[in-house]
Coordinates of C-alpha atoms and ligand atoms in Angstrom, one line a residue:
M1 CA 175.8 -272.2 -150.5
K2 CA 177.5 -273.4 -153.7
S3 CA 174.4 -272.7 -155.8
Q4 CA 174.3 -269.2 -154.3
V5 CA 177.8 -268.5 -155.4
K6 CA 176.9 -269.9 -158.8
N7 CA 173.9 -267.6 -159.0
L8 CA 176.0 -264.6 -158.0
C9 CA 178.5 -265.5 -160.8
R10 CA 175.7 -265.6 -163.3
L11 CA 174.4 -262.2 -162.2
F12 CA 177.9 -260.7 -162.6
A13 CA 178.3 -262.3 -166.1
L14 CA 174.9 -260.9 -167.1
L15 CA 175.8 -257.4 -165.8
L16 CA 179.0 -257.6 -167.9
V17 CA 177.3 -258.5 -171.2
L18 CA 174.2 -256.3 -170.7
P19 CA 175.8 -253.1 -172.3
T20 CA 176.9 -255.1 -175.3
M21 CA 173.4 -256.5 -175.7
A22 CA 172.0 -253.0 -175.8
F23 CA 174.3 -252.1 -178.6
A24 CA 173.6 -255.3 -180.6
S25 CA 169.9 -254.5 -180.5
E26 CA 170.5 -251.0 -181.8
G27 CA 171.0 -252.4 -185.3
G28 CA 172.7 -250.3 -188.0
P29 CA 175.6 -251.5 -190.1
K30 CA 178.2 -253.7 -188.5
L31 CA 181.5 -251.9 -187.8
D32 CA 185.0 -253.2 -188.4
L33 CA 187.3 -252.9 -185.5
A34 CA 190.0 -250.2 -185.9
P35 CA 193.5 -251.4 -185.0
K36 CA 193.8 -249.9 -181.5
E37 CA 197.5 -250.7 -181.1
K38 CA 198.2 -247.9 -183.4
F39 CA 196.9 -245.3 -180.9
S40 CA 200.2 -245.3 -179.1
D41 CA 202.4 -246.0 -182.1
R42 CA 204.3 -242.8 -183.0
A43 CA 205.2 -243.9 -186.6
A44 CA 201.6 -244.7 -187.3
L45 CA 200.4 -241.4 -185.8
Q46 CA 202.9 -239.4 -187.8
H47 CA 201.8 -241.2 -191.0
G48 CA 198.2 -240.5 -190.0
A49 CA 199.0 -236.8 -189.5
K50 CA 200.5 -236.6 -193.0
L51 CA 197.5 -238.3 -194.6
F52 CA 195.1 -236.0 -192.7
I53 CA 196.9 -232.8 -193.7
N54 CA 197.3 -233.9 -197.3
Y55 CA 193.8 -235.3 -197.9
C56 CA 191.4 -234.0 -195.3
L57 CA 192.4 -230.5 -194.3
N58 CA 191.3 -229.1 -197.7
C59 CA 187.6 -229.4 -196.7
H60 CA 187.6 -230.1 -193.0
S61 CA 189.2 -227.9 -190.4
A62 CA 190.4 -229.2 -187.0
S63 CA 190.2 -225.8 -185.4
Y64 CA 190.9 -227.0 -181.9
V65 CA 194.2 -228.4 -183.0
R66 CA 197.5 -226.5 -183.6
Y67 CA 200.2 -227.7 -185.9
S68 CA 202.4 -227.5 -182.8
N69 CA 200.3 -230.3 -181.3
L70 CA 202.2 -232.6 -183.7
K71 CA 205.1 -232.3 -181.4
G72 CA 203.1 -234.6 -179.1
I73 CA 203.5 -237.4 -181.6
G74 CA 207.3 -236.9 -181.8
L75 CA 207.7 -234.4 -184.6
T76 CA 210.1 -231.4 -184.3
D77 CA 209.3 -227.8 -185.2
D78 CA 211.5 -228.2 -188.3
Q79 CA 209.9 -231.4 -189.4
I80 CA 206.4 -229.8 -189.1
K81 CA 207.6 -226.7 -191.0
D82 CA 209.3 -228.6 -193.8
N83 CA 206.9 -231.5 -194.4
L84 CA 203.4 -230.4 -193.2
L85 CA 203.0 -226.7 -193.8
F86 CA 202.1 -225.7 -197.3
T87 CA 200.4 -222.4 -197.6
G88 CA 202.3 -220.1 -195.3
E89 CA 200.9 -221.3 -191.9
K90 CA 203.1 -221.1 -188.9
V91 CA 203.8 -224.0 -186.5
G92 CA 201.7 -222.3 -183.8
D93 CA 198.6 -221.8 -186.0
L94 CA 195.3 -223.6 -185.6
M95 CA 194.3 -226.2 -188.3
R96 CA 191.8 -223.9 -190.1
I97 CA 190.7 -224.0 -193.8
A98 CA 190.0 -221.4 -196.4
M99 CA 186.8 -222.9 -197.6
Q100 CA 183.6 -221.1 -196.6
R101 CA 180.8 -223.1 -195.0
D102 CA 178.2 -221.7 -197.4
D103 CA 180.2 -222.7 -200.5
A104 CA 180.6 -226.2 -199.1
Q105 CA 176.9 -226.4 -198.4
V106 CA 176.3 -225.6 -202.1
W107 CA 179.0 -227.9 -203.4
F108 CA 178.4 -231.0 -201.3
G109 CA 174.9 -230.5 -199.9
A110 CA 176.3 -230.4 -196.4
P111 CA 179.3 -228.5 -194.8
P112 CA 182.2 -230.8 -193.9
P113 CA 182.2 -230.7 -190.1
D114 CA 185.3 -229.8 -188.0
L115 CA 187.1 -233.0 -187.3
S116 CA 188.9 -232.0 -184.0
V117 CA 186.7 -234.3 -181.8
I118 CA 185.1 -236.5 -184.5
A119 CA 186.4 -239.7 -182.9
R120 CA 184.7 -238.8 -179.7
S121 CA 181.5 -237.5 -181.2
R122 CA 181.0 -240.6 -183.3
G123 CA 181.8 -242.7 -180.3
S124 CA 178.5 -242.2 -178.6
E125 CA 176.6 -243.5 -181.5
A126 CA 178.2 -246.8 -182.3
G127 CA 180.2 -247.9 -179.3
S128 CA 183.5 -246.7 -180.6
G129 CA 184.2 -243.6 -182.7
A130 CA 187.5 -245.2 -184.0
D131 CA 185.6 -248.2 -185.3
W132 CA 183.0 -246.0 -187.0
L133 CA 185.7 -243.9 -188.7
Y134 CA 187.7 -247.0 -189.7
S135 CA 184.6 -248.5 -191.3
Y136 CA 183.5 -245.2 -192.9
L137 CA 186.9 -244.5 -194.6
R138 CA 186.9 -248.0 -196.0
G139 CA 183.2 -248.1 -196.8
F140 CA 182.9 -245.9 -199.9
Y141 CA 181.5 -247.5 -203.0
R142 CA 180.4 -246.4 -206.5
D143 CA 176.8 -245.2 -206.7
P144 CA 175.8 -243.5 -209.9
S145 CA 172.6 -242.3 -208.3
R146 CA 174.6 -239.9 -206.0
P147 CA 175.7 -236.5 -207.1
T148 CA 179.3 -237.3 -206.2
G149 CA 179.1 -240.8 -207.7
W150 CA 179.9 -242.3 -204.2
N151 CA 177.9 -243.7 -201.4
N152 CA 179.0 -245.2 -198.1
T153 CA 178.1 -248.3 -196.1
V154 CA 178.0 -246.6 -192.7
F155 CA 176.9 -243.1 -193.8
D156 CA 174.1 -243.6 -196.3
K157 CA 173.9 -240.8 -199.0
V158 CA 177.0 -239.1 -197.6
G159 CA 177.9 -235.7 -199.2
M160 CA 181.6 -236.4 -199.1
P161 CA 183.2 -237.9 -202.2
H162 CA 185.7 -240.7 -201.7
I163 CA 188.8 -238.6 -201.2
L164 CA 191.1 -241.6 -200.9
W165 CA 189.8 -243.5 -204.0
E166 CA 193.1 -243.2 -205.8
L167 CA 194.7 -245.2 -203.0
Q168 CA 191.9 -247.7 -202.4
G169 CA 190.4 -248.0 -205.9
D170 CA 186.8 -248.6 -206.8
Q171 CA 184.4 -250.7 -204.7
V172 CA 180.9 -251.7 -205.6
L173 CA 178.1 -252.9 -203.3
E174 CA 177.4 -256.6 -203.9
A175 CA 173.8 -257.3 -204.7
E176 CA 171.9 -258.7 -201.7
P177 CA 171.3 -262.4 -202.1
A178 CA 167.7 -262.9 -203.1
A179 CA 167.1 -265.4 -200.3
A180 CA 167.9 -262.8 -197.6
G181 CA 164.4 -261.4 -197.4
G182 CA 162.7 -261.6 -200.7
E183 CA 160.5 -258.7 -201.6
H184 CA 159.9 -257.8 -198.0
G185 CA 163.7 -257.5 -197.5
G186 CA 163.8 -253.7 -197.8
A187 CA 164.0 -252.7 -194.1
H188 CA 165.7 -255.9 -193.3
A189 CA 168.4 -255.5 -195.9
A190 CA 169.5 -252.1 -194.4
H191 CA 170.6 -254.0 -191.3
A192 CA 172.4 -256.8 -193.1
A193 CA 176.2 -256.5 -193.3
P194 CA 176.8 -254.8 -196.6
K195 CA 179.3 -256.6 -198.8
L196 CA 181.8 -254.5 -200.8
K197 CA 183.8 -255.8 -203.7
L198 CA 186.9 -254.2 -205.0
V199 CA 186.5 -254.0 -208.8
K200 CA 189.6 -251.8 -209.5
Q201 CA 192.5 -251.7 -207.2
G202 CA 194.1 -248.3 -206.4
T203 CA 197.8 -247.5 -205.8
M204 CA 197.6 -249.6 -202.6
T205 CA 196.8 -253.2 -202.0
P206 CA 193.7 -253.7 -199.7
A207 CA 196.1 -254.6 -196.8
E208 CA 198.1 -251.4 -197.4
Y209 CA 195.0 -249.3 -197.6
D210 CA 193.6 -250.7 -194.3
N211 CA 196.9 -250.0 -192.7
A212 CA 197.0 -246.4 -193.9
V213 CA 193.4 -245.8 -192.8
G214 CA 194.3 -247.4 -189.4
D215 CA 197.1 -244.8 -189.1
L216 CA 194.7 -242.0 -190.1
V217 CA 192.1 -243.1 -187.6
A218 CA 194.7 -243.3 -184.8
F219 CA 195.6 -239.7 -185.6
L220 CA 191.9 -238.6 -185.5
V221 CA 191.7 -240.3 -182.1
Y222 CA 194.9 -238.5 -181.0
I223 CA 193.7 -235.0 -181.9
G224 CA 190.4 -235.6 -180.0
E225 CA 192.5 -235.7 -176.9
P226 CA 196.1 -234.8 -177.4
T227 CA 196.8 -235.0 -173.7
A228 CA 195.3 -238.5 -173.2
D229 CA 198.8 -240.0 -172.7
T230 CA 199.8 -237.4 -170.1
R231 CA 196.4 -237.8 -168.4
K232 CA 196.9 -241.6 -168.0
Q233 CA 200.4 -241.2 -166.8
L234 CA 199.2 -238.6 -164.2
G235 CA 196.5 -241.0 -163.1
V236 CA 199.0 -243.7 -162.3
L237 CA 201.2 -241.2 -160.5
V238 CA 198.3 -240.0 -158.4
L239 CA 197.4 -243.6 -157.5
V240 CA 201.1 -244.4 -156.5
L241 CA 201.2 -241.2 -154.4
L242 CA 197.9 -242.0 -152.7
S243 CA 199.2 -245.5 -151.8
I244 CA 202.3 -244.0 -150.2
L245 CA 200.2 -241.6 -148.3
T246 CA 197.9 -244.4 -147.1
L247 CA 200.9 -246.3 -145.9
L248 CA 202.4 -243.3 -144.1
S249 CA 199.2 -242.4 -142.3
Y250 CA 198.8 -246.0 -141.2
L251 CA 202.3 -246.0 -139.8
L252 CA 201.6 -242.6 -138.1
K253 CA 198.4 -244.0 -136.6
K254 CA 200.3 -247.0 -135.2
E255 CA 202.9 -244.6 -133.7
F256 CA 200.3 -242.4 -132.1
W257 CA 198.3 -245.2 -130.5
K258 CA 201.4 -247.2 -129.4
D259 CA 201.3 -245.9 -125.8
V260 CA 197.5 -245.9 -125.4
H261 CA 197.1 -249.6 -125.3
Ligands
HEC301 C1 186.2 -232.5 -200.9 C2 185.9 -232.1 -199.6 C3 186.2 -233.2 -198.5 C4 187.4 -233.8 -198.2 C5 188.7 -233.5 -198.9 C6 187.2 -234.7 -197.1 N1 185.9 -234.6 -196.7 FE1 185.1 -235.5 -195.1 N2 183.3 -234.7 -195.5 C7 183.0 -233.8 -196.6 C8 181.6 -233.4 -196.5 C9 180.9 -232.4 -197.4 C10 181.0 -234.1 -195.4 C11 179.6 -234.0 -194.9 C12 178.8 -235.1 -195.5 C13 177.4 -235.1 -195.1 O1 177.0 -234.6 -194.0 O2 176.6 -235.7 -195.9 C14 182.1 -234.9 -194.8 C15 181.9 -235.8 -193.8 C16 182.9 -236.4 -193.1 C17 182.8 -237.2 -192.0 C18 181.5 -237.5 -191.3 C19 181.3 -236.5 -190.2 C20 180.0 -236.7 -189.4 O3 180.2 -237.4 -188.4 O4 179.0 -236.3 -189.8 C21 184.0 -237.7 -191.6 C22 184.4 -238.6 -190.5 C23 184.9 -237.2 -192.6 N3 184.3 -236.4 -193.5 C24 186.3 -237.5 -192.6 C25 187.2 -237.1 -193.6 C26 188.5 -237.5 -193.6 C27 189.2 -238.4 -192.6 C28 189.1 -236.9 -194.7 C29 190.5 -237.1 -195.3 C30 190.8 -238.5 -195.6 C31 188.0 -236.2 -195.4 N4 186.9 -236.3 -194.7 C32 188.2 -235.4 -196.6 C33 183.9 -233.3 -197.5 C34 185.3 -233.7 -197.5

């Protein structure tokens, strides 16, 4: 009997780790974990919104998102108008951009995609979209062979230049240690965790930069589903109501059957 229980426990444990094993075998670069506690931190989300509008909205649109959605992270109409609208947009407008897709194709070799649901679309590929974004925005390094002069550890040959380089500074890719695979290391090296070295610090320290990118990623997760908070609260409310209903129907049943027995 005891060993049966043990076996059952083992089976459960296996079922629990199976999905993670599948991811591990997928390969690809290792992702750093985004600070998830920021997802519900209003100050972080507001800082992320500011970074997004200042640095990303020039090339990327977020055309499912309205500026008025920023009220969901605690900003007032006036704060949005005074701090985050630059070129005559209105609070109710969608986050669109003036750049034409065709121009972008010519300039960067690829059009910058709309970022409204980027945290969700990248999520299916690497387990968590937030982790991918967090690694991507911290993974730019100097690469003279690229037209922009930049490459990226999680998005090889990316068309996007390192927009936040003034904040982060210059990183270079550390040479792979020769022992890692010798001359047959080509395919193998692509799967090894790439090591970046900061050769020139930007206006932020590495810790400050990680923190800022964490805020930005939290905001990208937020715009992917601005009603996520409300949805979760509603879910809890529905469960509470269902339990009350269950209790009531049980009491009612008892009342009905009282005289039958
Ligand atoms: C100068 C224009 C420009 C700016 C500014 C810019 N990007 Fe990009 N971005 C691009 C281009 C072009 C691509 C497409 C790269 C490719 O497909 O090779 C891209 C790709 C991306 C991707 C990958 C999308 C995907 O899944 O394929 C993400 C994520 C992203 N940008 C986030 C950002 C964030 C966040 C900011 C602000 C900090 C930002 N970008 C600012 C031009 C820009």
